[in-house]
Coordinates of C-alpha atoms and ligand atoms in Angstrom, one line a residue:
X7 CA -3.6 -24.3 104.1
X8 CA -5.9 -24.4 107.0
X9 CA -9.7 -24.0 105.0
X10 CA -11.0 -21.0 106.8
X11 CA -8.2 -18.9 106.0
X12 CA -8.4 -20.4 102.6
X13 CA -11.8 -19.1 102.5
X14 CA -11.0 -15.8 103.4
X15 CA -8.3 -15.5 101.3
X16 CA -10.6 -16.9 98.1
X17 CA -13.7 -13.7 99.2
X18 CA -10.4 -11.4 99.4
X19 CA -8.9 -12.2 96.0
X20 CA -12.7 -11.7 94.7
X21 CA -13.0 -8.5 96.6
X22 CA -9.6 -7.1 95.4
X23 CA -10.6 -7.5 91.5
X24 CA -13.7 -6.0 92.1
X25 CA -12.8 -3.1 93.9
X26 CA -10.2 -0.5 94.0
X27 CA -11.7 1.7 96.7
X28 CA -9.4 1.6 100.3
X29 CA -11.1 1.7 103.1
X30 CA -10.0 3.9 106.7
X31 CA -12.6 2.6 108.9
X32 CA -15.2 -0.3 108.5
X33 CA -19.0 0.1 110.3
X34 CA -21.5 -2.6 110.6
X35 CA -24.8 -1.7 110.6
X36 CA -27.5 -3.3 112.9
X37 CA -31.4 -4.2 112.8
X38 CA -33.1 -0.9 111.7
X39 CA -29.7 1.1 110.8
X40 CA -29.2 0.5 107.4
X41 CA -30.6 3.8 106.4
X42 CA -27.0 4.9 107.5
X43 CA -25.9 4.7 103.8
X44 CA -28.3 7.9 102.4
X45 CA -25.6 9.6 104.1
X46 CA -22.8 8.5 102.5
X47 CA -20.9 9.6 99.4
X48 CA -21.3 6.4 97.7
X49 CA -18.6 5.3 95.6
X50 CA -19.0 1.3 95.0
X51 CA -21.0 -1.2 96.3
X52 CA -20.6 -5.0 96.5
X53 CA -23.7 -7.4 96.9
X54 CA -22.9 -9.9 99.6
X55 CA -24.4 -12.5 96.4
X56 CA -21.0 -11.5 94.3
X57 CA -18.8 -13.3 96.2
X58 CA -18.2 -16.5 96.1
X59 CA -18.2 -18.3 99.5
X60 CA -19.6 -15.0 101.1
X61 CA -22.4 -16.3 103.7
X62 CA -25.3 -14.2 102.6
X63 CA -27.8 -12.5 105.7
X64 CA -31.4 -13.8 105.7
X65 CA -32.9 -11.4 108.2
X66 CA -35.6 -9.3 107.2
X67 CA -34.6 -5.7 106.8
X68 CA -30.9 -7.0 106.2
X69 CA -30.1 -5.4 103.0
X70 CA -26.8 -7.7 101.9
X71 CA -23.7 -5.6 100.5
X72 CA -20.6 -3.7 101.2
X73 CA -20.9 0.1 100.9
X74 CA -17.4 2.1 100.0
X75 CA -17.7 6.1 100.3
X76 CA -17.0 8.8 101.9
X77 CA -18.6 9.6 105.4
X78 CA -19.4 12.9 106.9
X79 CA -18.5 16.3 105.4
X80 CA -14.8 15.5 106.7
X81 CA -15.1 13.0 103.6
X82 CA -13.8 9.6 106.0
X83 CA -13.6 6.5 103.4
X84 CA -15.2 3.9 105.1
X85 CA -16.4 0.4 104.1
X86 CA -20.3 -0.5 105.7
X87 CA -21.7 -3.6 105.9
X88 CA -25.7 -2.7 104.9
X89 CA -26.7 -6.0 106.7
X90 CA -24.6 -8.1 109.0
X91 CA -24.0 -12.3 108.9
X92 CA -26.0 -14.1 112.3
X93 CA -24.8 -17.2 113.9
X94 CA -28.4 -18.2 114.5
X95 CA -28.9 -18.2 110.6
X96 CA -27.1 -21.6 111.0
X97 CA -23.7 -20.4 109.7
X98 CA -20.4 -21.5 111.8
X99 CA -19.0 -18.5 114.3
X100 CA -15.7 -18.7 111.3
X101 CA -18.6 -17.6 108.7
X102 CA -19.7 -14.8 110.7
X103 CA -16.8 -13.3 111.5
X104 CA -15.3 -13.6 107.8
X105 CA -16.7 -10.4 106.5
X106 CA -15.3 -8.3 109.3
X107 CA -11.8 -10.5 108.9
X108 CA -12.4 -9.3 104.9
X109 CA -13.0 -5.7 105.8
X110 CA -9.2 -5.9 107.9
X111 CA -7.8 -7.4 104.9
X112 CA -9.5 -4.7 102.1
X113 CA -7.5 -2.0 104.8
X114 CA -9.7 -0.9 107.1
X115 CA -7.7 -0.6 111.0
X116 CA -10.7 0.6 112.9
X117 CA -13.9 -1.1 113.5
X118 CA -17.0 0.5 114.8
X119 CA -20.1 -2.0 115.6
X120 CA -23.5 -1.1 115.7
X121 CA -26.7 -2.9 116.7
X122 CA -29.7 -3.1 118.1
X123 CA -30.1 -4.9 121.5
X124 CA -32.4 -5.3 124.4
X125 CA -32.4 -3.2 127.5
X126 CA -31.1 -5.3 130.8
X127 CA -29.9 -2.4 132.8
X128 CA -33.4 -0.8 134.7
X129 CA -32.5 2.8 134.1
X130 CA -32.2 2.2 130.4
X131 CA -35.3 3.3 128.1
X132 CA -35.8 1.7 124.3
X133 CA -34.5 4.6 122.0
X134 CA -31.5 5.1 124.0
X135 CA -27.8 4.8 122.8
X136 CA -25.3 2.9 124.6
X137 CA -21.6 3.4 123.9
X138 CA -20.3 -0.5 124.9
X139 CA -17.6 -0.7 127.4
X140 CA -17.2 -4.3 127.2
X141 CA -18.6 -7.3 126.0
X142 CA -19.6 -10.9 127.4
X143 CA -19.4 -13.2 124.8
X144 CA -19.5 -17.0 126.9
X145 CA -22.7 -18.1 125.3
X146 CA -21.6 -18.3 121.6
X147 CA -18.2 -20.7 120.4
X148 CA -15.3 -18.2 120.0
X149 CA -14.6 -17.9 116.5
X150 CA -11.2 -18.4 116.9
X151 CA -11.5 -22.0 118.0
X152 CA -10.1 -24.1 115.7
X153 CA -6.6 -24.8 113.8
X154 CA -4.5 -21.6 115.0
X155 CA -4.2 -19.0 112.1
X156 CA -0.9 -17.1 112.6
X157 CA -1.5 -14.6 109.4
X158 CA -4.3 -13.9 111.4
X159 CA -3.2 -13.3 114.9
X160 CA -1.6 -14.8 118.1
X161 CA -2.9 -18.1 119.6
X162 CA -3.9 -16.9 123.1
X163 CA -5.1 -13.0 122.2
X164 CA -5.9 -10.5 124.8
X165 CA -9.1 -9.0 125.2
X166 CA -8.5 -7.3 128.2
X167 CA -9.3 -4.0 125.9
X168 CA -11.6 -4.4 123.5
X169 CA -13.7 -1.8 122.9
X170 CA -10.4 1.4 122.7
X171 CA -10.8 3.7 125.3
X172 CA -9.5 6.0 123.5
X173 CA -12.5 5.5 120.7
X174 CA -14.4 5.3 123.6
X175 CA -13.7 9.1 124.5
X176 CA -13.7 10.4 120.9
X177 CA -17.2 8.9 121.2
X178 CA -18.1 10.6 123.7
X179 CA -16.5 13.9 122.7
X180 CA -18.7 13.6 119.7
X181 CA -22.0 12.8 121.3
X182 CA -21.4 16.1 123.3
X183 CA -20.7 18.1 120.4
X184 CA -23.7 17.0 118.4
X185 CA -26.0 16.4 121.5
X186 CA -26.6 13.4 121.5
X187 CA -27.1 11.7 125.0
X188 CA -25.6 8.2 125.4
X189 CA -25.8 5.8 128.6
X190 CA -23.1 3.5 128.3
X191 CA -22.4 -0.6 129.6
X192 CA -21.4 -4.3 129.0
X193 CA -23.3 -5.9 126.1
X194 CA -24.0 -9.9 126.1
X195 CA -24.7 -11.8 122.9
X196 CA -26.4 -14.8 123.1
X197 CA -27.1 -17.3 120.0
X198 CA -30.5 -16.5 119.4
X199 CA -32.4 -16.1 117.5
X200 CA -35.4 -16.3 120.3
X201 CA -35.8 -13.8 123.1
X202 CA -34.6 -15.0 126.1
X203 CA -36.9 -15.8 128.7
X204 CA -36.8 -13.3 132.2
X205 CA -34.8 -15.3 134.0
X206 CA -31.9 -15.6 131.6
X207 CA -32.5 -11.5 131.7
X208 CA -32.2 -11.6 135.4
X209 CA -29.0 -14.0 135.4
X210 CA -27.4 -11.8 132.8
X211 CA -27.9 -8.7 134.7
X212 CA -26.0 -10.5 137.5
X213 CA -23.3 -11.9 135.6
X214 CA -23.1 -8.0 134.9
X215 CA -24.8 -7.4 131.4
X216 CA -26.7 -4.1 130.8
X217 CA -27.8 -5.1 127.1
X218 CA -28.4 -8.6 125.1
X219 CA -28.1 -9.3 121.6
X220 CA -27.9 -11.6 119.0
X221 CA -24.3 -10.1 117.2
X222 CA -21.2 -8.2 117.8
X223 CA -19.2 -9.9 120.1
X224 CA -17.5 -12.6 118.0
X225 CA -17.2 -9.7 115.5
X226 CA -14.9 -7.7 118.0
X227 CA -13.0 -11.2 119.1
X228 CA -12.0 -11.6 116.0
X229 CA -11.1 -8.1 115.2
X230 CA -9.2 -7.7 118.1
X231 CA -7.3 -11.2 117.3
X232 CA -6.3 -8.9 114.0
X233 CA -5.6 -5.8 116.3
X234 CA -8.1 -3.6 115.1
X235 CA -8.9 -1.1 117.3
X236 CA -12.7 -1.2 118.0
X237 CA -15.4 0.8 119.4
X238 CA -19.3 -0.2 119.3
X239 CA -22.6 1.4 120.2
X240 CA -26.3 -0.6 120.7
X241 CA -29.6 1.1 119.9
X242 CA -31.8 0.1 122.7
X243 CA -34.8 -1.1 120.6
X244 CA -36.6 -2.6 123.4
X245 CA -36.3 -3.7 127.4
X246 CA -35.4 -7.0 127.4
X247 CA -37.5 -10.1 129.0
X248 CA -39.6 -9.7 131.9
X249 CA -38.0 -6.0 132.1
X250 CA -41.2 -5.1 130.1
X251 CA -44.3 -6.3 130.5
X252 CA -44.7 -6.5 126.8
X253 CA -44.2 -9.7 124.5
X254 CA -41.0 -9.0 122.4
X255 CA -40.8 -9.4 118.9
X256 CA -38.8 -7.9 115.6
X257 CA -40.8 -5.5 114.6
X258 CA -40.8 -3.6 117.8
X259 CA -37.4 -3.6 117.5
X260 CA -37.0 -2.8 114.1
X261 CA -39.5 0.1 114.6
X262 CA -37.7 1.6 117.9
X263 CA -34.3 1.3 115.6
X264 CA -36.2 3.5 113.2
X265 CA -37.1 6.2 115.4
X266 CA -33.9 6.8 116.7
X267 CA -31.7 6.7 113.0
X268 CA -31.8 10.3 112.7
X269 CA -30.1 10.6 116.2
X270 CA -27.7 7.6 115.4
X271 CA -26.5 8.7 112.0
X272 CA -25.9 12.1 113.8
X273 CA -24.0 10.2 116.7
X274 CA -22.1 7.7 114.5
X275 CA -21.0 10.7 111.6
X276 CA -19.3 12.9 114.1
X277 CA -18.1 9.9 116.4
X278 CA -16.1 8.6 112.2
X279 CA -15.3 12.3 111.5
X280 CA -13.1 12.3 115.4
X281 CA -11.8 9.0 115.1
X282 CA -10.8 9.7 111.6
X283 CA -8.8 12.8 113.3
X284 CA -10.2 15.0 110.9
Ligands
HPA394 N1 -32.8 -9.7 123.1 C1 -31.9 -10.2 122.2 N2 -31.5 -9.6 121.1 C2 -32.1 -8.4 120.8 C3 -33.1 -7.9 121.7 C4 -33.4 -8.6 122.9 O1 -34.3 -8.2 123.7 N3 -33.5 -6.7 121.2 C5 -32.8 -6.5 120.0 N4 -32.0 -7.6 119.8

């Protein structure tokens, strides 16, 4: 059996015994978001630490666990990854993408990204929301090089829609509804984990980016690959490079991530509760 799938498959048999709980929708939680989870129903949690051959997050202010409850007062069960897996933590791009194949696997068919990333677009503002509309991923490996893995998905997937549309306008619907304004635009991951300097900013704003990061996009790939249906949305924790006048570092972000939870967890509650179709 190729080993990567054998890998999943060995976290999935773990996962399976562990918990019975079945998942509608999985959420990954960025830099500064994990407060999320106070406003869950929490049924079960697993520690990242439990499973055997889970790559565990090393990040600062990455808690490490799966969180299975109940979202919203529509009552959505949802799996949440408190604390996401980074390629620049030295793991392969098959590692980081394993816990959001897992999440497929435990049921979920909808997954909604979240993270913090740095402002490229000039009219953006650190604290603001943006729904993503697309991704560039061509500065990370794609996680589905390798041996192809047809339990998985097709050899040669389309990504020509990868964040739904129609998520996309739920999303928006909600933001309306609970007030919420959101800008919205193409998201670029690099591998991190150091800032990028301004003129990688001002190349990426030409190839088209609005917002860098340092996750997300292999996640989607290789959601997509298992035709999930995926939607995403980046906290603007900072203006990226050269942008600002300011040195970047974490805590900045972390701290800008911080100040606009309260608006997220609105944003991301009703955006579950509309998807959910509830
Ligand atoms: N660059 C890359 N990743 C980030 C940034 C940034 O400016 N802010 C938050 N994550």
């Amino acid at each position: 059996m190729n080993t990567v799938y054998e890998k999943l498959m060995k976290c999935y048999e773990q996962v399976e015994k562990k918990i019975s709980f079945r998942p509608k929708l999985a959420l990954v939680l960025g830099s500064g978001l994990g407060d999320f989870c106070d406003t869950i129903e929490i049924s079960e949690t697993l520690d990242y630490g439990e499973i055997e051959g889970f790559p565990k997050s090393t990040v600062l202010g990455h808690k490490g666990r799966f969180v299975f409850g109940y979202c919203g007062e529509k009552r959505v069960p949802v799996v949440v990854m408190q604390g996401r897996v980074h390629y620049y933590e030295g793991y392969s791009v098959c590692d980081v993408v394993l816990p959001t194949r897992l999440m497929k696997l435990m049921g979920a068919k909808t997954l909604f990204l979240t993270n913090a990333a740095g402002g490229i677009n000039p009219s953006f503002h650190a604290g603001d929301l943006m729904l993503i509309t697309d991704h560039i991923s061509s500065l990370v490996p794609s996680p589905l090089v390798g041996e192809k893995i047809e339990e998985l998905g097709v050899r040669f997937p389309d990504m020509s829609e990868v964040y739904s549309k129609r998520l996309r306008s739920l999303i928006e619907e909600a933001a309306a509804e609970v007030k919420v304004p959101l800008v919205r635009g193409v998201y670029i991951q690099t591998s991190g984990p150091n800032y990028e300097t301004p003129a990688e900013i001002r190349a990426y704003g030409r190839l088209g980016a609005d917002a860098v990061g340092m996750s997300t996009a292999i996640e989607a790939m290789a959601a997509r690959h298992m035709g999930m249906e995926i939607c995403g949305i980046s906290c603007i924790s900072n203006l990226a490079a050269g942008i600002s006048s300011n040195p970047l570092s974490h805590k900045e972000v972390q701290e800008t991530a911080d100040k606009a939870a309260p608006m997220f967890r609105r944003l991301v509650t009703a955006s579950i509760e509309k998807i959910a179709g509830k």
